[in-house]
Coordinates of C-alpha atoms in Angstrom, one line a residue:
Chain A
X111 CA 212.2 9.8 145.4
X112 CA 213.6 10.8 148.6
X113 CA 211.2 11.8 151.3
X114 CA 211.0 14.4 153.8
X115 CA 210.4 13.1 157.3
X116 CA 207.6 15.1 158.3
X117 CA 204.9 13.2 161.7
X118 CA 201.7 14.9 160.1
X119 CA 201.6 13.2 158.2
X120 CA 200.0 11.2 160.5
X121 CA 197.4 13.7 160.3
X122 CA 196.5 12.8 156.7
X123 CA 196.8 9.2 157.6
X124 CA 194.1 9.0 160.2
X125 CA 190.7 9.1 158.2
X126 CA 192.4 5.5 156.8
X127 CA 193.2 4.2 159.8
X128 CA 189.7 5.2 162.0
X129 CA 188.1 3.3 158.8
X130 CA 189.9 0.0 158.4
X131 CA 190.6 0.1 161.9
X132 CA 186.4 -0.3 162.7
X133 CA 186.4 -2.4 159.4
X134 CA 189.7 -5.1 160.7
X135 CA 190.9 -4.5 164.2
X136 CA 187.4 -4.9 165.9
X137 CA 186.0 -7.7 163.7
X138 CA 190.1 -9.2 164.3
X139 CA 189.4 -9.2 168.4
X140 CA 185.9 -10.6 168.2
X141 CA 187.4 -13.6 166.5
X142 CA 190.0 -13.3 169.2
X143 CA 188.0 -13.5 172.3
X144 CA 185.3 -16.1 170.7
X145 CA 189.2 -17.8 170.4
X146 CA 189.2 -18.5 174.2
X147 CA 186.0 -19.2 174.7
X148 CA 182.9 -21.1 175.1
X149 CA 179.7 -20.1 175.0
X150 CA 176.2 -21.7 175.4
X151 CA 174.4 -18.5 173.6
X152 CA 173.5 -15.3 176.3
X153 CA 176.1 -13.8 176.0
X154 CA 177.7 -15.6 178.6
X155 CA 181.4 -16.8 178.2
X156 CA 183.6 -19.7 179.9
X157 CA 187.3 -18.9 179.6
X158 CA 188.6 -22.7 178.0
X159 CA 191.9 -21.1 176.6
X160 CA 193.7 -22.9 174.1
X161 CA 191.4 -25.3 174.2
X162 CA 189.6 -24.6 170.8
X163 CA 193.6 -23.9 168.9
X164 CA 194.3 -27.5 170.1
X165 CA 191.3 -29.0 169.2
X166 CA 191.5 -27.3 165.5
X167 CA 195.8 -28.5 165.7
X168 CA 194.5 -31.7 166.2
X169 CA 191.2 -31.9 163.6
X170 CA 190.6 -34.4 160.6
X171 CA 188.9 -32.1 159.0
X172 CA 191.5 -29.2 159.5
X173 CA 194.4 -30.8 157.8
X174 CA 191.9 -32.1 155.5
X175 CA 190.9 -28.7 154.1
X176 CA 194.5 -27.6 154.3
X177 CA 195.5 -29.7 151.8
X178 CA 193.4 -29.2 149.4
X179 CA 193.6 -26.2 149.6
X180 CA 197.1 -26.3 149.2
X181 CA 197.0 -28.1 145.9
X182 CA 194.8 -26.5 144.7
X183 CA 196.3 -23.0 145.6
X184 CA 199.1 -25.2 143.9
X185 CA 197.1 -26.1 140.4
X186 CA 196.2 -23.0 139.5
X187 CA 199.5 -21.1 139.6
X188 CA 200.8 -24.3 138.3
X189 CA 198.6 -24.0 135.3
X190 CA 197.5 -19.7 134.9
X191 CA 201.5 -18.2 135.5
X192 CA 202.5 -20.1 132.2
X193 CA 200.2 -19.8 130.6
X194 CA 199.4 -16.3 131.3
X195 CA 202.6 -15.1 130.5
X196 CA 202.2 -17.4 127.7
X197 CA 198.7 -14.9 126.7
X198 CA 201.1 -11.9 126.8
X199 CA 204.2 -13.2 125.0
X200 CA 200.8 -13.1 122.4
X201 CA 198.9 -10.3 122.6
X202 CA 198.6 -7.7 119.6
X203 CA 200.6 -4.8 120.8
X204 CA 198.7 -1.7 119.8
X205 CA 196.1 -0.2 117.3
X206 CA 192.5 -1.5 117.5
X207 CA 192.9 -4.6 117.7
X208 CA 194.9 -4.6 121.7
X209 CA 191.7 -2.4 122.9
X210 CA 189.6 -4.6 121.9
X211 CA 191.4 -7.7 122.7
X212 CA 192.1 -6.1 125.8
X213 CA 188.7 -5.6 126.7
X214 CA 187.4 -9.0 125.6
X215 CA 190.3 -10.5 127.8
X216 CA 189.1 -8.3 131.5
X217 CA 185.8 -9.7 130.8
X218 CA 185.8 -12.0 132.6
X219 CA 187.4 -10.8 135.7
X220 CA 184.8 -8.2 136.3
X221 CA 181.7 -10.3 136.8
X222 CA 180.2 -11.2 140.1
X223 CA 181.8 -14.4 142.0
X224 CA 178.7 -15.4 142.0
X225 CA 177.8 -15.5 138.3
X226 CA 181.0 -17.0 137.4
X227 CA 179.5 -19.6 139.1
X228 CA 176.5 -19.9 138.2
X229 CA 178.2 -19.7 134.7
X230 CA 179.8 -22.9 134.8
X231 CA 178.1 -24.9 137.7
X232 CA 175.2 -24.6 133.7
X233 CA 178.1 -24.2 131.4
X234 CA 179.2 -27.9 133.2
X235 CA 175.2 -30.0 133.7
X236 CA 174.9 -32.3 130.6
X237 CA 171.6 -31.7 130.1
X238 CA 171.6 -27.6 129.7
X239 CA 175.6 -27.0 129.4
X240 CA 177.2 -27.2 126.3
X241 CA 180.8 -28.0 128.3
X242 CA 178.9 -31.1 129.9
X243 CA 176.8 -32.1 126.5
X244 CA 179.5 -32.1 124.7
X245 CA 181.1 -34.3 126.5
X246 CA 177.9 -36.4 127.1
X247 CA 178.0 -36.7 123.0
X248 CA 181.2 -38.0 123.2
X249 CA 180.8 -40.6 124.9
X250 CA 182.8 -39.3 128.5
X251 CA 181.5 -40.0 131.7
X252 CA 181.8 -36.8 133.1
X253 CA 179.8 -35.0 135.8
X254 CA 180.3 -32.7 138.5
X255 CA 177.8 -33.2 140.9
X256 CA 179.0 -36.7 141.4
X257 CA 182.6 -37.2 140.3
X258 CA 185.6 -35.9 142.6
X259 CA 187.7 -35.5 139.6
X260 CA 185.1 -33.9 137.2
X261 CA 184.2 -31.7 139.7
X262 CA 188.1 -31.0 141.1
X263 CA 188.3 -30.3 136.7
X264 CA 185.6 -28.2 136.8
X265 CA 186.2 -26.4 139.8
X266 CA 190.1 -25.6 137.7
X267 CA 189.0 -24.9 134.3
X268 CA 186.7 -22.4 136.1
X269 CA 189.2 -20.5 138.3
X270 CA 191.6 -20.5 135.0
X271 CA 188.5 -19.1 133.2
X272 CA 188.1 -16.0 135.9
X273 CA 191.6 -15.4 136.9
X274 CA 194.4 -16.2 134.0
X275 CA 193.6 -12.7 132.2
X276 CA 195.5 -10.8 135.4
X277 CA 198.6 -13.0 135.4
X278 CA 198.3 -11.9 131.5
X279 CA 197.6 -8.5 131.9
X280 CA 199.6 -7.7 134.8
X281 CA 203.0 -9.2 132.1
X282 CA 201.8 -7.8 129.8
X283 CA 202.0 -4.5 131.1
X284 CA 205.9 -5.6 132.4
X285 CA 206.7 -6.5 129.0
X286 CA 205.4 -2.9 127.0
X287 CA 207.9 -2.0 129.6
X288 CA 210.6 -3.1 127.9
X289 CA 212.6 -0.5 125.6
X290 CA 213.0 -1.2 122.2
X291 CA 216.6 -1.4 122.5
X292 CA 216.6 -4.4 124.3
X293 CA 216.0 -6.0 121.7
X294 CA 217.3 -4.8 119.1
X295 CA 221.1 -5.6 120.3
X296 CA 219.1 -9.0 121.2
X297 CA 218.8 -9.0 117.0
X298 CA 222.5 -8.1 116.5
X299 CA 224.0 -10.5 119.0
X300 CA 221.4 -13.1 116.8
X301 CA 219.9 -14.4 120.4
X302 CA 217.6 -17.2 119.9
X303 CA 213.7 -16.6 120.9
X304 CA 214.6 -18.5 123.8
X305 CA 216.9 -16.6 125.0
X306 CA 215.2 -13.6 124.3
X307 CA 213.2 -14.8 126.9
X308 CA 215.1 -15.9 129.8
X309 CA 217.2 -12.8 129.2
X310 CA 215.6 -9.9 128.9
X311 CA 211.6 -10.7 128.8
X312 CA 211.6 -12.5 131.7
X313 CA 214.1 -10.4 134.6
X314 CA 211.6 -6.8 133.4
X315 CA 208.6 -9.1 134.3
X316 CA 210.0 -10.6 137.5
X317 CA 208.3 -7.3 140.0
X318 CA 204.7 -7.6 137.5
X319 CA 205.0 -11.7 137.9
X320 CA 205.4 -11.9 141.8
X321 CA 203.2 -9.5 142.3
X322 CA 200.6 -11.8 140.1
X323 CA 201.4 -15.1 142.0
X324 CA 200.8 -13.0 145.2
X325 CA 197.4 -11.9 144.7
X326 CA 196.6 -15.7 142.7
X327 CA 198.0 -17.8 145.5
X328 CA 196.3 -14.3 148.1
X329 CA 193.0 -14.6 146.9
X330 CA 193.1 -18.8 145.6
X331 CA 193.6 -19.8 149.4
X332 CA 190.5 -17.5 150.7
X333 CA 188.5 -18.8 147.3
X334 CA 184.8 -19.1 148.7
X335 CA 182.3 -18.5 147.0
X336 CA 183.2 -19.6 143.3
X337 CA 183.3 -23.3 144.7
X338 CA 180.1 -23.3 146.4
X339 CA 177.9 -22.1 144.0
X340 CA 179.3 -24.5 141.6
X341 CA 179.9 -27.2 143.3
X342 CA 178.3 -26.8 147.0
X343 CA 182.3 -27.9 148.3
X344 CA 181.1 -31.6 147.4
X345 CA 180.1 -34.2 145.9
X346 CA 181.3 -35.9 149.9
X347 CA 183.6 -33.3 150.9
X348 CA 186.7 -33.2 148.5
X349 CA 186.0 -29.3 147.0
X350 CA 186.0 -28.5 150.5
X351 CA 188.9 -25.5 150.9
X352 CA 189.7 -23.6 153.7
X353 CA 186.9 -20.8 153.8
X354 CA 184.5 -22.5 152.7
X355 CA 184.7 -25.3 155.5
X356 CA 184.9 -22.1 158.4
X357 CA 181.4 -21.0 156.9
X358 CA 179.8 -24.3 157.0
X359 CA 181.4 -23.9 160.9
X360 CA 180.7 -20.4 162.1
X361 CA 177.5 -19.9 160.3
X362 CA 175.9 -23.8 159.3
X363 CA 177.2 -25.2 162.7
X364 CA 177.6 -22.2 164.8
X365 CA 180.7 -23.8 166.2
X366 CA 182.2 -19.9 167.5
X367 CA 185.0 -21.2 169.3
X368 CA 186.4 -23.9 167.3
X369 CA 186.0 -21.3 163.8
X370 CA 187.3 -18.4 165.3
X371 CA 190.7 -20.3 166.6
X372 CA 190.2 -21.2 162.5
X373 CA 189.8 -18.1 161.8
X374 CA 193.4 -16.7 163.2
X375 CA 195.3 -19.6 162.3
X376 CA 193.9 -19.6 158.9
X377 CA 194.9 -15.5 159.4
X378 CA 198.2 -15.7 160.1
X379 CA 199.3 -17.9 158.1
X380 CA 197.5 -15.7 154.6
X381 CA 199.5 -12.9 157.3
X382 CA 203.3 -14.5 157.1
X383 CA 202.9 -15.2 153.3
X384 CA 202.2 -11.7 152.2
X385 CA 205.1 -10.3 154.5
X386 CA 207.6 -12.6 152.9
X387 CA 206.5 -11.0 149.5
X388 CA 206.0 -7.8 150.7
X389 CA 210.5 -7.7 151.8
X390 CA 210.3 -9.5 148.8
X391 CA 208.3 -6.3 146.6
X392 CA 210.1 -3.9 148.4
X393 CA 213.6 -5.0 147.7
X394 CA 213.2 -5.0 144.2
X395 CA 211.5 -1.7 144.6
X396 CA 215.2 -0.7 146.1
X397 CA 217.1 -2.3 143.6
X398 CA 215.4 -1.0 140.8
X399 CA 215.1 2.7 142.4
X400 CA 219.2 2.3 142.6
Chain B
X5 CA 209.7 -4.2 117.2
X6 CA 208.7 -6.7 120.1
X7 CA 208.8 -10.5 118.6
X8 CA 205.8 -11.9 116.9
X9 CA 202.5 -12.6 118.2
X10 CA 200.3 -15.3 117.2
X11 CA 197.0 -14.6 116.2
X12 CA 195.8 -18.2 116.7
X13 CA 196.6 -19.0 120.2
X14 CA 194.4 -15.3 120.5
X15 CA 192.0 -16.8 118.9
X16 CA 191.5 -19.7 120.7
X17 CA 192.3 -18.4 123.9
X18 CA 189.3 -15.1 123.5
X19 CA 186.9 -18.8 122.5
X20 CA 187.9 -19.4 125.5
X21 CA 187.3 -16.8 127.1
X22 CA 183.6 -16.1 125.9
X23 CA 182.2 -19.6 124.7
X24 CA 180.6 -19.6 129.0
X25 CA 179.4 -16.4 129.3
X26 CA 177.6 -16.9 125.6
X27 CA 175.4 -20.0 126.8
X28 CA 175.1 -18.1 129.3
X29 CA 173.5 -15.0 127.0
X30 CA 172.2 -17.5 124.8
X31 CA 170.2 -19.2 127.5
X32 CA 168.7 -16.5 129.1
X33 CA 167.1 -15.6 125.0
X34 CA 165.1 -18.9 125.8
X35 CA 161.8 -20.4 127.0
X36 CA 162.5 -22.9 130.2
X37 CA 160.5 -25.2 128.5
X38 CA 163.3 -24.9 125.1
X39 CA 166.9 -24.8 127.7
X40 CA 165.4 -28.0 129.5
X41 CA 163.8 -29.8 126.5
X42 CA 166.7 -29.6 123.9
X43 CA 169.6 -28.0 123.2
X44 CA 170.1 -24.9 120.6
X45 CA 173.2 -23.3 120.4
X46 CA 171.0 -20.0 118.8
X47 CA 167.2 -19.2 120.4
X48 CA 164.7 -20.8 118.4
X49 CA 161.7 -19.1 119.9
X50 CA 164.0 -15.2 120.6
X51 CA 161.6 -14.5 123.7
X52 CA 162.9 -11.1 126.3
X53 CA 160.6 -12.3 129.0
X54 CA 163.6 -13.2 130.7
X55 CA 164.7 -10.1 131.7
X56 CA 160.6 -7.8 131.7
X57 CA 159.9 -10.7 134.9
X58 CA 163.9 -9.0 136.1
X59 CA 162.5 -5.2 135.4
X60 CA 159.2 -5.4 136.2
X61 CA 159.4 -8.0 139.5
X62 CA 160.4 -4.7 142.2
X63 CA 162.4 -7.6 144.5
X64 CA 164.7 -8.2 141.3
X65 CA 165.5 -4.6 140.2
X66 CA 165.7 -4.1 143.9
X67 CA 169.0 -6.2 144.4
X68 CA 170.3 -4.3 141.3
X69 CA 169.4 -1.0 143.5
X70 CA 170.6 -2.3 146.1
X71 CA 173.7 -3.2 144.8
X72 CA 174.5 -0.1 143.2
X73 CA 173.1 1.6 146.9
X74 CA 175.8 0.9 148.8
X75 CA 179.2 -0.4 146.0
X76 CA 178.2 4.0 145.1
X77 CA 178.9 4.5 149.0
X78 CA 182.0 2.9 149.5
X79 CA 183.2 3.3 146.7
X80 CA 183.1 7.4 147.8
X81 CA 184.2 6.6 150.7
X82 CA 187.3 4.9 150.0
X83 CA 188.3 7.3 147.7
X84 CA 187.7 10.2 149.9
X85 CA 189.6 8.8 152.8
X86 CA 192.4 7.0 150.6
X87 CA 193.5 10.8 149.0
X88 CA 194.6 12.6 151.6
X89 CA 196.6 9.2 153.0
X90 CA 197.9 8.3 150.0
X91 CA 199.1 11.7 149.3
X92 CA 201.5 11.1 152.7
X93 CA 202.3 7.9 152.0
X94 CA 203.9 9.2 148.6
X95 CA 205.5 12.5 149.8
X96 CA 206.6 12.1 153.7
X97 CA 208.3 9.3 156.2
X98 CA 206.8 9.4 159.4
X99 CA 207.2 7.6 162.2
X100 CA 205.9 3.6 161.8
X101 CA 205.0 4.5 157.9
X102 CA 206.4 1.0 156.4
X103 CA 204.2 -0.6 159.3
X104 CA 201.2 1.1 158.4
X105 CA 201.5 0.9 154.8
X106 CA 201.9 -3.5 154.8
X107 CA 199.9 -3.6 157.6
X108 CA 196.6 -2.0 154.3
X109 CA 198.2 -4.7 152.3
X110 CA 197.3 -7.7 155.1
X111 CA 194.1 -6.2 155.5
X112 CA 193.6 -6.3 151.1
X113 CA 194.5 -10.2 151.9
X114 CA 192.3 -11.4 155.0
X115 CA 190.0 -14.0 153.9
X116 CA 186.3 -12.0 154.2
X117 CA 185.3 -15.4 155.0
X118 CA 187.0 -14.2 158.5
X119 CA 185.5 -11.1 159.2
X120 CA 181.3 -12.8 158.0
X121 CA 180.2 -13.8 161.7
X122 CA 181.9 -10.6 163.7
X123 CA 180.9 -8.4 161.0
X124 CA 177.5 -9.9 161.3
X125 CA 177.4 -9.3 164.8
X126 CA 179.3 -6.2 165.5
X127 CA 176.3 -4.3 163.2
X128 CA 174.1 -6.0 164.4
X129 CA 175.1 -4.5 167.6
X130 CA 175.4 -1.2 167.2
X131 CA 172.5 -1.8 164.9
X132 CA 172.9 -1.2 160.5
X133 CA 172.5 -4.8 160.4
X134 CA 170.3 -4.5 157.0
X135 CA 170.9 -1.3 156.1
X136 CA 173.1 0.2 153.0
X137 CA 176.3 1.6 154.7
X138 CA 177.2 -1.8 156.8
X139 CA 178.0 -3.2 153.2
X140 CA 179.8 -0.3 152.2
X141 CA 181.8 0.4 155.6
X142 CA 182.6 -3.7 155.5
X143 CA 183.7 -3.4 151.5
X144 CA 185.6 -0.4 152.2
X145 CA 188.3 -3.6 154.5
X146 CA 189.4 -4.8 151.3
X147 CA 188.3 -1.4 149.3
X148 CA 190.8 1.4 151.4
X149 CA 193.9 -0.5 151.3
X150 CA 193.5 -1.2 147.7
X151 CA 192.4 2.5 146.8
X152 CA 195.9 3.6 148.6
X153 CA 197.5 1.6 147.0
X154 CA 196.6 2.7 143.8
X155 CA 196.8 6.5 144.1
X156 CA 200.4 6.3 146.3
X157 CA 201.4 3.8 142.5
X158 CA 199.5 7.6 140.9
X159 CA 200.9 9.9 143.1
X160 CA 205.0 9.4 143.4
X161 CA 204.7 9.7 139.8
X162 CA 204.1 13.4 140.5
X163 CA 207.2 15.4 140.6
X164 CA 207.5 16.8 144.2
X165 CA 208.9 20.1 142.6
X166 CA 205.1 21.1 141.5
X167 CA 204.3 20.6 145.3
X168 CA 206.9 23.2 146.2
X169 CA 205.8 25.3 143.9
X170 CA 202.8 25.4 144.4
X171 CA 203.9 26.1 148.1
X172 CA 205.8 29.4 147.3
X173 CA 203.0 31.1 145.1
X174 CA 200.8 31.3 148.0
X175 CA 199.0 27.9 147.8
X176 CA 197.5 27.1 151.1
X177 CA 198.0 22.5 151.0
X178 CA 194.0 22.4 151.0
X179 CA 194.0 23.9 148.0
X180 CA 196.9 22.8 146.3
X181 CA 195.1 19.5 146.9
X182 CA 191.7 20.1 145.1
X183 CA 193.0 23.1 142.7
X184 CA 196.4 21.4 141.0
X185 CA 197.4 17.9 142.5
X186 CA 193.5 16.6 141.9
X187 CA 193.7 17.0 138.8
X188 CA 197.4 16.1 138.1
X189 CA 196.0 12.7 139.2
X190 CA 192.7 12.5 137.6
X191 CA 193.4 9.8 135.6
X192 CA 194.0 7.6 139.2
X193 CA 191.0 8.8 140.8
X194 CA 189.2 7.3 137.8
X195 CA 191.6 4.2 137.8
X196 CA 190.8 3.9 141.9
X197 CA 186.6 4.5 141.3
X198 CA 186.9 2.1 139.2
X199 CA 188.6 -1.2 140.9
X200 CA 186.9 0.7 144.2
X201 CA 184.3 0.0 142.3
X202 CA 184.5 -3.7 141.2
X203 CA 185.6 -5.2 144.1
X204 CA 183.3 -4.2 146.0
X205 CA 180.1 -5.1 142.8
X206 CA 181.8 -8.3 142.4
X207 CA 182.1 -9.2 146.7
X208 CA 178.6 -11.8 148.0
X209 CA 180.4 -13.1 150.5
X210 CA 180.4 -10.3 152.7
X211 CA 177.3 -8.0 151.3
X212 CA 174.8 -11.4 152.3
X213 CA 176.5 -12.3 155.9
X214 CA 174.9 -8.6 156.6
X215 CA 171.5 -7.8 154.9
X216 CA 168.5 -9.8 154.3
X217 CA 165.1 -7.5 153.2
X218 CA 165.6 -4.0 152.6
X219 CA 169.4 -3.7 151.1
X220 CA 169.8 -7.4 149.1
X221 CA 172.3 -7.3 146.8
X222 CA 171.0 -9.0 142.9
X223 CA 173.6 -11.4 144.4
X224 CA 172.0 -13.4 147.0
X225 CA 169.4 -12.3 145.2
X226 CA 170.7 -14.6 142.3
X227 CA 170.1 -17.7 144.6
X228 CA 166.0 -17.5 144.8
X229 CA 165.9 -19.2 141.7
X230 CA 167.6 -22.1 142.9
X231 CA 164.6 -23.1 145.3
X232 CA 161.2 -21.9 143.6
X233 CA 159.2 -25.1 142.0
X234 CA 161.5 -26.4 139.2
X235 CA 164.7 -23.8 138.4
X236 CA 164.0 -21.4 135.8
X237 CA 167.8 -21.5 134.4
X238 CA 166.1 -18.5 132.2
X239 CA 165.7 -15.6 134.9
X240 CA 168.9 -16.8 136.3
X241 CA 170.3 -16.2 133.0
X242 CA 169.3 -13.5 132.4
X243 CA 170.3 -11.5 136.3
X244 CA 173.7 -12.7 135.2
X245 CA 173.7 -11.3 132.2
X246 CA 171.9 -8.2 133.5
X247 CA 175.4 -8.6 136.5
X248 CA 177.8 -8.6 133.6
X249 CA 177.1 -5.1 132.1
X250 CA 178.0 -2.7 133.9
X251 CA 181.5 -3.4 134.5
X252 CA 181.0 -4.9 130.7
X253 CA 180.0 -0.8 130.4
X254 CA 182.7 0.1 132.1
X255 CA 186.4 -1.0 131.3
X256 CA 186.5 0.7 128.4
X257 CA 188.0 3.5 129.3
X258 CA 190.4 1.9 132.0
X259 CA 191.7 -0.3 129.3
X260 CA 194.9 0.3 129.6
X261 CA 195.5 0.8 133.6
X262 CA 193.5 -2.4 134.7
X263 CA 197.2 -3.7 134.9
X264 CA 197.8 -1.9 137.1
X265 CA 195.3 -1.4 138.7
X266 CA 195.6 -5.1 139.9
X267 CA 198.2 -5.3 140.1
X268 CA 197.3 -2.1 143.1
X269 CA 198.8 -0.1 141.3
X270 CA 202.7 -1.6 141.4
X271 CA 203.3 -1.1 137.8

């Protein structure tokens, strides 16, 4: 749609600007302030410059948390995106069952994050959980509170359980927009199932898949509540991801300076990735409009 | 005619989704002795005590009331400010519009953990700590951008000719917006409201940081059972089941727009 140039439109945007500025810019400035100061309480601040940033960049603890975070995000993307597409291809198209499946699939997405954690915490327990109990009955030594590998598996399965439906729903929406004529043409050409997927369905899903990957990457990169409830970051530090580490540092130990420096770098990474996705996304939009 | 879908795959996937939820419901209907001492797939000794505990104890059910209050406040604020902004983004181009739109997106992507501590200090210093409005405003951080994106997606689908015709007919902007435009995107407003409601409802980190007693959300109340003498598994499970109910109730109405909502209006 052609848009008219109208500078007065700023007045319509103003309320959003004010409210988001209050809840985003003001706190962010506080963080910036902390990141360059040291404090001993009583609101007395000492200028320390970039000291905290240097400390954080070289911090072993941060590197470990970052490594775990990247590994976690990579694993869940590698599982959820293909699985989500696969599920979307198998979803019933219309009618009563279509609605039932949609509603059931969306259910995990609407559960409060800490309840998701609670569900899996209970489900995985060897003494009272169905999963833990069943595994134990098969003689598998599974205990997510002691074994780092089991803790990782639990957290990943939980995330797959929680969010695969999101990828599937988005891919499904993309599939719905493919005109019947494409499939008919493919049938006349006697295209194989794989060729249809590769040359018709995948290109048509490109836009929504990009959003799905963006959302899953972002949300997994700042995951806090679910693993915190299930494992509390343990055993040891094995499931301490960036947000968990940050909250530990800021609220637990009250190391405001390092935590603030950490926050800013964390935020910059997210900003960079968002920008890359946004650019690709708007370019895609433009191509489609043409 | 799409290619044939396999009911087997769907059945397996739905089982995977529903079994953990079933286990929670199952536990919420058992007594604590049955939970810890025996292992049963269906409750032997069906009891509603766990739900009664929650529905009769103010420290429990006030958690739900608090959550609902700030969630509703947040939804109303978000939609009210997002409507005109989304209209501006969908109809006009103005200085800095692309940058502003991107900046809004970054707020949806900002980790709440980064904001937890500054929020705590900001709201403490203005005397809003432990009030519902504090949580409602804090959740605007990610819900206002979300609402703007979703509404803009819906508004783009309304032809511009409608606006122009209305102006020629002598409608003023506010009257046109409320009388003609809003009914046209009613489903969009519904979807945006649902997503604001939902994201505010599921969030824990900020709502827990900003409250202590008076506005404590149910999600934070749930951690209470851990510190009690032993673990009250039954009540914890019942509280969990009750937090799923609101989402499960309204999801039916937005089922055809779920993807659009999650995709920030970009489907």
